[in-house]
PDB file of N, CA and C in Angstrom:
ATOM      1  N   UNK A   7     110.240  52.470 -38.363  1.00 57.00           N
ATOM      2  CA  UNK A   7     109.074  52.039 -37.634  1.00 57.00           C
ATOM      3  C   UNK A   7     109.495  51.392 -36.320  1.00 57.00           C
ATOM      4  N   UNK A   8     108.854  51.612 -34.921  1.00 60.00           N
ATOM      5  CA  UNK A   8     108.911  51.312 -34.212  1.00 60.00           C
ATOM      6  C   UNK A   8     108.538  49.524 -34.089  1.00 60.00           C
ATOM      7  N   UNK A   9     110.001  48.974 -33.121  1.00 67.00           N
ATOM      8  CA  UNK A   9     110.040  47.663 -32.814  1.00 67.00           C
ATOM      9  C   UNK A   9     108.813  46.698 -32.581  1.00 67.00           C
ATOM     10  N   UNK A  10     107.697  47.535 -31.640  1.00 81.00           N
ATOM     11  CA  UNK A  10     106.645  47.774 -31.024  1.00 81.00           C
ATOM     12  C   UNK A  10     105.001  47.337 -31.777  1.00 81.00           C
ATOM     13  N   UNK A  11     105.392  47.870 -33.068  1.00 77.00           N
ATOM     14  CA  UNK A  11     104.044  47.854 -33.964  1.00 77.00           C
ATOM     15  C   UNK A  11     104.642  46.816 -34.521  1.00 77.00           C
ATOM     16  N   UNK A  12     102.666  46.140 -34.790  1.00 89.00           N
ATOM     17  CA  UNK A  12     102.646  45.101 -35.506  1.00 89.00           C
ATOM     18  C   UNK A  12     101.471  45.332 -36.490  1.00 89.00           C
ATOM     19  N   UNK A  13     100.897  46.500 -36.610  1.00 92.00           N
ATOM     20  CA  UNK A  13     100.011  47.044 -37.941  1.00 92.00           C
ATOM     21  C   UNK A  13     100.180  47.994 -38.317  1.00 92.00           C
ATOM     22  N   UNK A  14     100.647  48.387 -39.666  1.00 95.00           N
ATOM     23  CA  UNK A  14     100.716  49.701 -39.788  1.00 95.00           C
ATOM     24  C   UNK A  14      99.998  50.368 -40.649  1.00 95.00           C
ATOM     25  N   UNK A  15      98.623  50.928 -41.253  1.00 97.00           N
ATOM     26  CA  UNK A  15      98.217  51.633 -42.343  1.00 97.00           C
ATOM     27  C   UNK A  15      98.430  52.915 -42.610  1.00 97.00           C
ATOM     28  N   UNK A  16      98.811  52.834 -43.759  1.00 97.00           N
ATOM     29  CA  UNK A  16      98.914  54.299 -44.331  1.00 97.00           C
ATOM     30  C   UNK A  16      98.313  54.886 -45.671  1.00 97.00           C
ATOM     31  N   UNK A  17      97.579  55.509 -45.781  1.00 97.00           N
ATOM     32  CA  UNK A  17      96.641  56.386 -46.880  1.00 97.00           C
ATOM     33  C   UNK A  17      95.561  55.283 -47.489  1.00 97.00           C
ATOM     34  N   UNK A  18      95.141  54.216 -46.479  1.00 97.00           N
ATOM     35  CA  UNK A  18      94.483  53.582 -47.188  1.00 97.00           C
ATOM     36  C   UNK A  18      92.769  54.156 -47.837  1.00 97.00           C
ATOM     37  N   UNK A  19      92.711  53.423 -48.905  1.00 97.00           N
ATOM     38  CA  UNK A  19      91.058  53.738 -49.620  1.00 97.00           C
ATOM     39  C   UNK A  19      90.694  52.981 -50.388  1.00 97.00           C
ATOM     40  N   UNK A  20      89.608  52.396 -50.274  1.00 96.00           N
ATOM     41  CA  UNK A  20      88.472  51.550 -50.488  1.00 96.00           C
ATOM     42  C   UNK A  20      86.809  51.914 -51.180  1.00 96.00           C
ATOM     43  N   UNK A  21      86.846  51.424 -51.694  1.00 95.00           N
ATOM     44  CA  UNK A  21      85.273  51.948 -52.322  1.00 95.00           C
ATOM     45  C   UNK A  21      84.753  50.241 -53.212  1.00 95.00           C
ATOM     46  N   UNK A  22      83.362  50.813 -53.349  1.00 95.00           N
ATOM     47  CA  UNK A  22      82.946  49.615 -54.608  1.00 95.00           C
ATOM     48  C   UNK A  22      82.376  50.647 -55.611  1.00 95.00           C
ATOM     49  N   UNK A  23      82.148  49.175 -56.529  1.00 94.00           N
ATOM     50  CA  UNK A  23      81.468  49.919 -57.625  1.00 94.00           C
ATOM     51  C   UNK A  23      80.145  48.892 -58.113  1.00 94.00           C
ATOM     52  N   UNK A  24      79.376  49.549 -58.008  1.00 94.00           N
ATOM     53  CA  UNK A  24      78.167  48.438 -58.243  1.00 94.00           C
ATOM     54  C   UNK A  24      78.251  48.453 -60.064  1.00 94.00           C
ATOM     55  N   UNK A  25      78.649  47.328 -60.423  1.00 94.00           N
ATOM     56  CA  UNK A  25      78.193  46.986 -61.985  1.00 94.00           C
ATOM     57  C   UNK A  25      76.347  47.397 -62.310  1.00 94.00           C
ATOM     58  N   UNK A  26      75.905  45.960 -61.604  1.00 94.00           N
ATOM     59  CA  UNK A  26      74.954  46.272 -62.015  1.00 94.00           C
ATOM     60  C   UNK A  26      73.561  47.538 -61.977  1.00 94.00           C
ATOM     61  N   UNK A  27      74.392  48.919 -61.410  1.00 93.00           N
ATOM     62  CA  UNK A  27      74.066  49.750 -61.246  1.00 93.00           C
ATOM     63  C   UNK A  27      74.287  51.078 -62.042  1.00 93.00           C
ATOM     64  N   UNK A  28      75.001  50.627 -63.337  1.00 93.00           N
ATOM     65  CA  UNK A  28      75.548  51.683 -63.954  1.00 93.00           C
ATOM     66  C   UNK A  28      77.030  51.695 -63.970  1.00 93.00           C
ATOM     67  N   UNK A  29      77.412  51.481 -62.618  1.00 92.00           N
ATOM     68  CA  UNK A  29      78.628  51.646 -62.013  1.00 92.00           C
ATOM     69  C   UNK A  29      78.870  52.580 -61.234  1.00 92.00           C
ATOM     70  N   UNK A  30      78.141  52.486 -60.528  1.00 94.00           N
ATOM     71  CA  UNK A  30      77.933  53.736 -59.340  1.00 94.00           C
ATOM     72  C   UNK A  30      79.166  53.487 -58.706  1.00 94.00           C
ATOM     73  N   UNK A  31      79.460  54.612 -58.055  1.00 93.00           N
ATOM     74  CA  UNK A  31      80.775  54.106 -56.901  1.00 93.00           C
ATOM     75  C   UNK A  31      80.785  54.833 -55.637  1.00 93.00           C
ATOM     76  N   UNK A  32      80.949  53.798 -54.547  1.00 93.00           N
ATOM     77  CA  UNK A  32      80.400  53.610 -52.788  1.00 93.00           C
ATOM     78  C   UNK A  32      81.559  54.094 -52.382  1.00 93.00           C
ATOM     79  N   UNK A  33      82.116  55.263 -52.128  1.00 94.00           N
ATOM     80  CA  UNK A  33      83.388  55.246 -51.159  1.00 94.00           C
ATOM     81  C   UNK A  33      82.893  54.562 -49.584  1.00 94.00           C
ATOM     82  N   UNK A  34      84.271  53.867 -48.963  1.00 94.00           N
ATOM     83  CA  UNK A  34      83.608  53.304 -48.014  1.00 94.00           C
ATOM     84  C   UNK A  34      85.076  54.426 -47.241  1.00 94.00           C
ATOM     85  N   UNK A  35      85.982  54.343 -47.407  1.00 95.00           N
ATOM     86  CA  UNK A  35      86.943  55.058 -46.697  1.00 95.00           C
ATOM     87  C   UNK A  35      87.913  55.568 -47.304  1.00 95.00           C
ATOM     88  N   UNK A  36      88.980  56.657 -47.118  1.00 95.00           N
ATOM     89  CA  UNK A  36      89.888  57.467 -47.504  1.00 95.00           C
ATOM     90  C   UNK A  36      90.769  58.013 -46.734  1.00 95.00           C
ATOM     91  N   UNK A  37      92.107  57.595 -47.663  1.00 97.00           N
ATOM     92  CA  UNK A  37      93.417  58.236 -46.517  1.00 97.00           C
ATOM     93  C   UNK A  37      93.226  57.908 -45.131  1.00 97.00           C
ATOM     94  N   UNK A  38      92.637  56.126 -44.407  1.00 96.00           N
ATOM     95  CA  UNK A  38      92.925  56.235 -43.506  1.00 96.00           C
ATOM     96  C   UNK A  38      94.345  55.653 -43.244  1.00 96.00           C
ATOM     97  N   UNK A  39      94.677  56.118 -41.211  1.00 97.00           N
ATOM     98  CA  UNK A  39      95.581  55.408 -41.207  1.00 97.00           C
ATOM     99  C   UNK A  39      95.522  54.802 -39.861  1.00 97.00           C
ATOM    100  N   UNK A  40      95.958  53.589 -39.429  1.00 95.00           N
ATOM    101  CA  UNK A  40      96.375  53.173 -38.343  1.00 95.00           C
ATOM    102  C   UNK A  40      97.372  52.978 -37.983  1.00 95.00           C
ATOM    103  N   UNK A  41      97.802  52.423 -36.705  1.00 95.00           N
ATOM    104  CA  UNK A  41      99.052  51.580 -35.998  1.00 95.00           C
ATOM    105  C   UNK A  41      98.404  50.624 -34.886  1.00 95.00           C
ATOM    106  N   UNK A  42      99.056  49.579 -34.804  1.00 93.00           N
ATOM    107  CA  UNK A  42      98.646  48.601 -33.838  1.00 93.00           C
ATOM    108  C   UNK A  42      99.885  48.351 -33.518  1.00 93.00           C
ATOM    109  N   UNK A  43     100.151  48.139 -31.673  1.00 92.00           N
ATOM    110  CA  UNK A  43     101.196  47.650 -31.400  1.00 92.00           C
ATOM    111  C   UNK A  43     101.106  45.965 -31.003  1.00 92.00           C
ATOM    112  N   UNK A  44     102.386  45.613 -30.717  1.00 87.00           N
ATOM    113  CA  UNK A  44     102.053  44.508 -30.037  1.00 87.00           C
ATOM    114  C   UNK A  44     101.092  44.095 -28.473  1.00 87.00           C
ATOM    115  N   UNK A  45     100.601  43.752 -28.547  1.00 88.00           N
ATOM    116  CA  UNK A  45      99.984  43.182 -27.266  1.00 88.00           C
ATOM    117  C   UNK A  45      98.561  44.421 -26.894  1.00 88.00           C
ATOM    118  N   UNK A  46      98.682  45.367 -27.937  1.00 91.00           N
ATOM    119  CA  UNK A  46      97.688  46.188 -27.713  1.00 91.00           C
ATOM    120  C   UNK A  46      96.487  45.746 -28.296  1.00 91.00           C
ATOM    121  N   UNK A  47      95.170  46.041 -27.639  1.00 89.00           N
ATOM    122  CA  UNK A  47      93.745  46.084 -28.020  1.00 89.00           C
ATOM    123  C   UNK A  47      92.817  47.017 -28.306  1.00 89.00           C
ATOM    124  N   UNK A  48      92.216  47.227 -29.370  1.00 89.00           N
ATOM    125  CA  UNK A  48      91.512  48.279 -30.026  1.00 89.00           C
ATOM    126  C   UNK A  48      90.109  47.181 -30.369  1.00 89.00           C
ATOM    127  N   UNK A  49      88.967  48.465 -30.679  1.00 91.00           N
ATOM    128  CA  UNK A  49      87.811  48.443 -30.831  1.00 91.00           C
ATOM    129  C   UNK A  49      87.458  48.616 -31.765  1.00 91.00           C
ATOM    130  N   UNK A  50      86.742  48.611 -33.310  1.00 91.00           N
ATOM    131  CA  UNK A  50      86.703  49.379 -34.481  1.00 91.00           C
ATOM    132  C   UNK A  50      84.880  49.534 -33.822  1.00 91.00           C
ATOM    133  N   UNK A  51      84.590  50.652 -33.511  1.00 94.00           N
ATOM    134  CA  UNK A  51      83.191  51.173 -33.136  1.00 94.00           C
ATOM    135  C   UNK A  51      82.609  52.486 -34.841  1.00 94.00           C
ATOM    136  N   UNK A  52      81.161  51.833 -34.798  1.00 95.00           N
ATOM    137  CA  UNK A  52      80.499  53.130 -35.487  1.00 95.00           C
ATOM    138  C   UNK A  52      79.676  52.218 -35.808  1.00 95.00           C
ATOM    139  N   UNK A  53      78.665  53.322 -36.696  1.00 95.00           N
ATOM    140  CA  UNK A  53      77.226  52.901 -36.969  1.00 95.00           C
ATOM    141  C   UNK A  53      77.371  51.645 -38.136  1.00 95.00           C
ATOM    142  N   UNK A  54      76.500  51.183 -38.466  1.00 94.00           N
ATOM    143  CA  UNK A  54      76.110  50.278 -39.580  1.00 94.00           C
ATOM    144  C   UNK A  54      76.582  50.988 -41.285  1.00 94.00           C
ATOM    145  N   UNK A  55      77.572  50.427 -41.549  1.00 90.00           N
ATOM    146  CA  UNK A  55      77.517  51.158 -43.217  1.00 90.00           C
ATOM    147  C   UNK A  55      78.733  52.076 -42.882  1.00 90.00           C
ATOM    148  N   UNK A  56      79.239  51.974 -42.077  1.00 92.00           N
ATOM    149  CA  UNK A  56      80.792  53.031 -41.669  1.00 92.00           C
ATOM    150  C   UNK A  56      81.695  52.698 -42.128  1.00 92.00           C
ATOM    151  N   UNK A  57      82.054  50.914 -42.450  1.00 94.00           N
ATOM    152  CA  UNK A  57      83.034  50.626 -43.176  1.00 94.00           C
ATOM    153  C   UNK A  57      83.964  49.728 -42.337  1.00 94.00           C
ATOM    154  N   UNK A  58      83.664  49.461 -40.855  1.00 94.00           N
ATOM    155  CA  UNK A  58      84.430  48.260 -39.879  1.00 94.00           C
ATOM    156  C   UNK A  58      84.401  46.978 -40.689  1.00 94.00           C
ATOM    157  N   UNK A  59      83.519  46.361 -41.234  1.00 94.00           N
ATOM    158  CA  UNK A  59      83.706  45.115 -41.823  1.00 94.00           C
ATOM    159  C   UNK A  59      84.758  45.153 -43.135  1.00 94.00           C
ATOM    160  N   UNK A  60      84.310  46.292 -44.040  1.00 95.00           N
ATOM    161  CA  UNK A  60      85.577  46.313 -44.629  1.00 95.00           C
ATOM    162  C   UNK A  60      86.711  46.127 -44.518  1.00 95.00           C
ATOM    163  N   UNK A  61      87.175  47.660 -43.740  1.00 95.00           N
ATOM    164  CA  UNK A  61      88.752  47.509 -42.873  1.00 95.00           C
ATOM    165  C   UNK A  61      89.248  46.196 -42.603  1.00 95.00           C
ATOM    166  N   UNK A  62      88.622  45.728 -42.043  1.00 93.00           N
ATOM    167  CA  UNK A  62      89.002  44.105 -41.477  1.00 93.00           C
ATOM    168  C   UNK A  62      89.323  43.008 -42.590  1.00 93.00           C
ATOM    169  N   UNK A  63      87.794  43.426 -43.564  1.00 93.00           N
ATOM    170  CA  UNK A  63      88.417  42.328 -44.663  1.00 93.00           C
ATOM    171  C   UNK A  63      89.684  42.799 -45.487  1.00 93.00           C
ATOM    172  N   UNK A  64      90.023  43.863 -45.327  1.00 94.00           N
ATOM    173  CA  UNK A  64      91.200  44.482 -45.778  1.00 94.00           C
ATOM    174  C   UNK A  64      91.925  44.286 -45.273  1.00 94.00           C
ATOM    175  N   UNK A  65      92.212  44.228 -44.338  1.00 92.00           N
ATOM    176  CA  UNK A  65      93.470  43.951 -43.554  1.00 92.00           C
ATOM    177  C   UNK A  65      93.714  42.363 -43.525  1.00 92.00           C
ATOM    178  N   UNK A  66      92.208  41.406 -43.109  1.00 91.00           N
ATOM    179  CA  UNK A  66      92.923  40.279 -43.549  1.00 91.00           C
ATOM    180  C   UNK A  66      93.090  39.782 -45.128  1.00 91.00           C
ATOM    181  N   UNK A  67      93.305  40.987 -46.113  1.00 89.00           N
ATOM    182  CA  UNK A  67      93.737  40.104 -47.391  1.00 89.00           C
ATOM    183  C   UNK A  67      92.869  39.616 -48.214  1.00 89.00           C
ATOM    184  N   UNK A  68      90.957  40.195 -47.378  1.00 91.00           N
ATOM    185  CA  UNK A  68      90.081  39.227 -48.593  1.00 91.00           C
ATOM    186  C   UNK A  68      89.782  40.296 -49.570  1.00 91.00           C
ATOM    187  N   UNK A  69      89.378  41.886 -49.295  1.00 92.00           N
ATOM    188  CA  UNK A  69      89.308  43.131 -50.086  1.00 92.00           C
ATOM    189  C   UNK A  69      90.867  43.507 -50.493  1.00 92.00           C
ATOM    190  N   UNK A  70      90.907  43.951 -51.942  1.00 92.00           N
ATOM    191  CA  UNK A  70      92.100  44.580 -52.451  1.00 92.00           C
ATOM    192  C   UNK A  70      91.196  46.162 -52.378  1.00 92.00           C
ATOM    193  N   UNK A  71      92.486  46.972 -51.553  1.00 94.00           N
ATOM    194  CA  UNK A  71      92.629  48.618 -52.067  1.00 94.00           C
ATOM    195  C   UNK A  71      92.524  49.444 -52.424  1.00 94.00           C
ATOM    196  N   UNK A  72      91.830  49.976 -53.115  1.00 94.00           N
ATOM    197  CA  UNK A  72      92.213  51.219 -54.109  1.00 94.00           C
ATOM    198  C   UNK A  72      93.511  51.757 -54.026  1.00 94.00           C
ATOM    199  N   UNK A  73      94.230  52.081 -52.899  1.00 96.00           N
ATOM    200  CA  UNK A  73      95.443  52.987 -52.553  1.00 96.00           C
ATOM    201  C   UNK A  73      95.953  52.698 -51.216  1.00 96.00           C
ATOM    202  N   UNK A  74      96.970  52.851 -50.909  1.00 97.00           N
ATOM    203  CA  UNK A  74      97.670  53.135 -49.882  1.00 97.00           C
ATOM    204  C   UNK A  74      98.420  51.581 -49.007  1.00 97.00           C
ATOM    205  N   UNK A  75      98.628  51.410 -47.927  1.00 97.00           N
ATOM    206  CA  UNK A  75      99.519  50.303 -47.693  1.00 97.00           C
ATOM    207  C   UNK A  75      99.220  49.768 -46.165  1.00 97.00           C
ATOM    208  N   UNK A  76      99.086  48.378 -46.489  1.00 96.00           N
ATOM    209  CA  UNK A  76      98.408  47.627 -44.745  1.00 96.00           C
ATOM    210  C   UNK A  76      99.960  46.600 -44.896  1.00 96.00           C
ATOM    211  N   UNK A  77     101.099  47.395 -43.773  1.00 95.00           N
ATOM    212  CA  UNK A  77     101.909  46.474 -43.406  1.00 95.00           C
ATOM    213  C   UNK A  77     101.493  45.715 -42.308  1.00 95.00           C
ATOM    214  N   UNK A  78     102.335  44.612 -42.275  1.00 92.00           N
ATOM    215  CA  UNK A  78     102.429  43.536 -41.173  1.00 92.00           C
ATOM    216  C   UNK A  78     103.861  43.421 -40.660  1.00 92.00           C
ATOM    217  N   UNK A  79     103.759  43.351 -39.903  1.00 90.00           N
ATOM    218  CA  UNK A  79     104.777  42.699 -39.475  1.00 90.00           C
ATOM    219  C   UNK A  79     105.065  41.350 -38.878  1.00 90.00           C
ATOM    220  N   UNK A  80     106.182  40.620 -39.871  1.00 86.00           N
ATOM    221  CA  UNK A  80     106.193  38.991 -39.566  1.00 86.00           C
ATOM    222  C   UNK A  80     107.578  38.965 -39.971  1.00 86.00           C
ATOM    223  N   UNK A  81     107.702  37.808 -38.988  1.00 84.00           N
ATOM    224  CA  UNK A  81     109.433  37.577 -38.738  1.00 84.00           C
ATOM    225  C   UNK A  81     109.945  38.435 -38.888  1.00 84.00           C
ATOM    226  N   UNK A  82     109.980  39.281 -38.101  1.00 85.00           N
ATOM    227  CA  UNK A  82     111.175  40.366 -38.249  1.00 85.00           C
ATOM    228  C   UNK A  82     111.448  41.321 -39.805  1.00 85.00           C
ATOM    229  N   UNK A  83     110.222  41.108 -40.533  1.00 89.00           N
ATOM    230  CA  UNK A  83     109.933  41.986 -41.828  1.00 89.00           C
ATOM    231  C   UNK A  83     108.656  42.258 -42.010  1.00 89.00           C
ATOM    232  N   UNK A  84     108.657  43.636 -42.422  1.00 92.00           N
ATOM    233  CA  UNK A  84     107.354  43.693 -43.202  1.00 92.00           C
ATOM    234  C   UNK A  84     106.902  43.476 -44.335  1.00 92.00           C
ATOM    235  N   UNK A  85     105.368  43.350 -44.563  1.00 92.00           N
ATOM    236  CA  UNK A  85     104.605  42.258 -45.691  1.00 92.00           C
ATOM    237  C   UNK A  85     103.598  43.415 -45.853  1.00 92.00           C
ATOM    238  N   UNK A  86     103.632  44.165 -47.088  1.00 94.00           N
ATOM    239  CA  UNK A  86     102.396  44.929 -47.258  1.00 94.00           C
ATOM    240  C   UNK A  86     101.068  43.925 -48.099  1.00 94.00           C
ATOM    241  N   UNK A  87     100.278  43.942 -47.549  1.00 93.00           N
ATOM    242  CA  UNK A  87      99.213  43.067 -47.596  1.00 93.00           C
ATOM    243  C   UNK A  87      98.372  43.745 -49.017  1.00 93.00           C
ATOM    244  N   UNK A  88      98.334  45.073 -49.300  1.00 93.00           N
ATOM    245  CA  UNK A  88      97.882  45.715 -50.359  1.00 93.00           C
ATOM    246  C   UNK A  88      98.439  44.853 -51.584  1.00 93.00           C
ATOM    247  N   UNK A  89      99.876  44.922 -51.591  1.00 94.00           N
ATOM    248  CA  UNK A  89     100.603  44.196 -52.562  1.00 94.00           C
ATOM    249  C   UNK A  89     101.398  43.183 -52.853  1.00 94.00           C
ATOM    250  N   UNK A  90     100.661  42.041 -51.683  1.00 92.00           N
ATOM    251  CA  UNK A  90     101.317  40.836 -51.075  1.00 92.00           C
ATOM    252  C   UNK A  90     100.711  39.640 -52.811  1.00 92.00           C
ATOM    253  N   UNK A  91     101.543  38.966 -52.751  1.00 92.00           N
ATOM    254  CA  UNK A  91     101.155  37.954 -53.415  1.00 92.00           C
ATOM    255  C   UNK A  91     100.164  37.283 -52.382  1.00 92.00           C
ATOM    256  N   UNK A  92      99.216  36.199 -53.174  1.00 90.00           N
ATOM    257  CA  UNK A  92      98.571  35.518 -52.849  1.00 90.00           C
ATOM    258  C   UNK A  92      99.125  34.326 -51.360  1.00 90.00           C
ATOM    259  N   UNK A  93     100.066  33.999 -52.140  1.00 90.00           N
ATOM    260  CA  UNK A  93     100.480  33.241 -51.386  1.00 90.00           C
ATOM    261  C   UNK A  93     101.029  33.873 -50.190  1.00 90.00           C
ATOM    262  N   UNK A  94     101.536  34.434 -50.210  1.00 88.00           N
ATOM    263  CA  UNK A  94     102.217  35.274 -49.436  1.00 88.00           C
ATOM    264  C   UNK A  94     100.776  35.573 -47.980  1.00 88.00           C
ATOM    265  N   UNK A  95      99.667  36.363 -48.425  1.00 89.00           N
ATOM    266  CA  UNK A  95      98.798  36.734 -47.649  1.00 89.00           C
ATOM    267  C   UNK A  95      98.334  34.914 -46.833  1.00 89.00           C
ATOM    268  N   UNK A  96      98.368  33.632 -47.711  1.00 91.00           N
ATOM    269  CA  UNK A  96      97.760  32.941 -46.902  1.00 91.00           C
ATOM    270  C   UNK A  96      98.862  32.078 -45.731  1.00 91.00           C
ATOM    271  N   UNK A  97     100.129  32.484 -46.114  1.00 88.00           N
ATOM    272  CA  UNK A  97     100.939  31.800 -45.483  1.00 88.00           C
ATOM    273  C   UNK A  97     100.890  33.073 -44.046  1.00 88.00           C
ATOM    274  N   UNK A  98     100.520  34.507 -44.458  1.00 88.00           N
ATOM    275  CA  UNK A  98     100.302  35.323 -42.643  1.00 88.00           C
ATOM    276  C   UNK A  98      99.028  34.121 -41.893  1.00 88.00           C
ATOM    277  N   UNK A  99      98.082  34.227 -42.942  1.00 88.00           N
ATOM    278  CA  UNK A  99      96.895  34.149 -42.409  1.00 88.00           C
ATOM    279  C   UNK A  99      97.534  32.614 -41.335  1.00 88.00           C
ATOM    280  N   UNK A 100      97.852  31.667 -42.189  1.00 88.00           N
ATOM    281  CA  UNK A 100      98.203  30.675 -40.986  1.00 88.00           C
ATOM    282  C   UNK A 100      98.816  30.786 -40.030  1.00 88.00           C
ATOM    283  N   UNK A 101      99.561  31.391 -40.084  1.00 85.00           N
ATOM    284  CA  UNK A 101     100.620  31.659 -38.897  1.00 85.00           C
ATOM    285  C   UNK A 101     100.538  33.018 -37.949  1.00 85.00           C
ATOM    286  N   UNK A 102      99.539  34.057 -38.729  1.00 82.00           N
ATOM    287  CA  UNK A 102     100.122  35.098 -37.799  1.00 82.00           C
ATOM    288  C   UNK A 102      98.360  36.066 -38.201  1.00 82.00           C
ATOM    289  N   UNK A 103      97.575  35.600 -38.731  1.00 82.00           N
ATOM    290  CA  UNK A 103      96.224  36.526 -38.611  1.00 82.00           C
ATOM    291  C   UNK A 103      95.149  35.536 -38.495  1.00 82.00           C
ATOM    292  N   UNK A 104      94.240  37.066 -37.964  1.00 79.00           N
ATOM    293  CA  UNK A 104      92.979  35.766 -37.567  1.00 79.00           C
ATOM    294  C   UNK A 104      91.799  37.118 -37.266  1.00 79.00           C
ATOM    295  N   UNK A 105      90.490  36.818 -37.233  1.00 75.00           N
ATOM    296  CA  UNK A 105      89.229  37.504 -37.083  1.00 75.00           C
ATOM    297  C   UNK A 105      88.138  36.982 -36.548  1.00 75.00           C
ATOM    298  N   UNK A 106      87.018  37.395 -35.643  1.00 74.00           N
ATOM    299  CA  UNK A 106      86.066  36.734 -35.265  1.00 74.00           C
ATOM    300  C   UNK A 106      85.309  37.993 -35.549  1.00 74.00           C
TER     301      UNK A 106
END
């Protein structure tokens, strides 16, 4: 992986499942992937119900996965956030993530 990136997703997927619905199940996304570099700025654009709020809570650590892998990069290693311990995700969040 390039020096450069500081997000990396790969095959990620997400869905719910409404309990009290039977157990219906919402895919919200599949096999996506990103990269974020350093110092770069991106947009997550689309309609209502597309799945931007997700992604995000996924990436910062509050949604777990279905599949695939949201690295970080911190200190000079990567931290897959899919399968980060707890602790682990809140010690990025202080030091190195953030959302508005």
């Amino acid at each position: 992986m390039s020096d450069k990136l500081m997000i990396q997703v790969a095959g990620l997927s997400k869905g719910f499942t409404l309990h009290t619905q039977g157990g219906a199940e919402i895919p919200v996304f599949a096999d996506l992937q990103l990269q974020v570099a350093a110092g770069e700025c991106l947009c997550l654009h689309g309609p209502s119900g597309s799945g931007k709020s997700t992604l995000l809570r996924s990436l910062y650590g509050n949604y777990r996965v279905q599949q695939g892998q949201i690295l970080l990069r911190y200190q000079q290693q990567w931290i897959d956030l899919a399968t980060a311990e707890p602790f682990s995700v809140l010690r990025l969040r202080r030091a190195h993530l953030g959302y508005v």
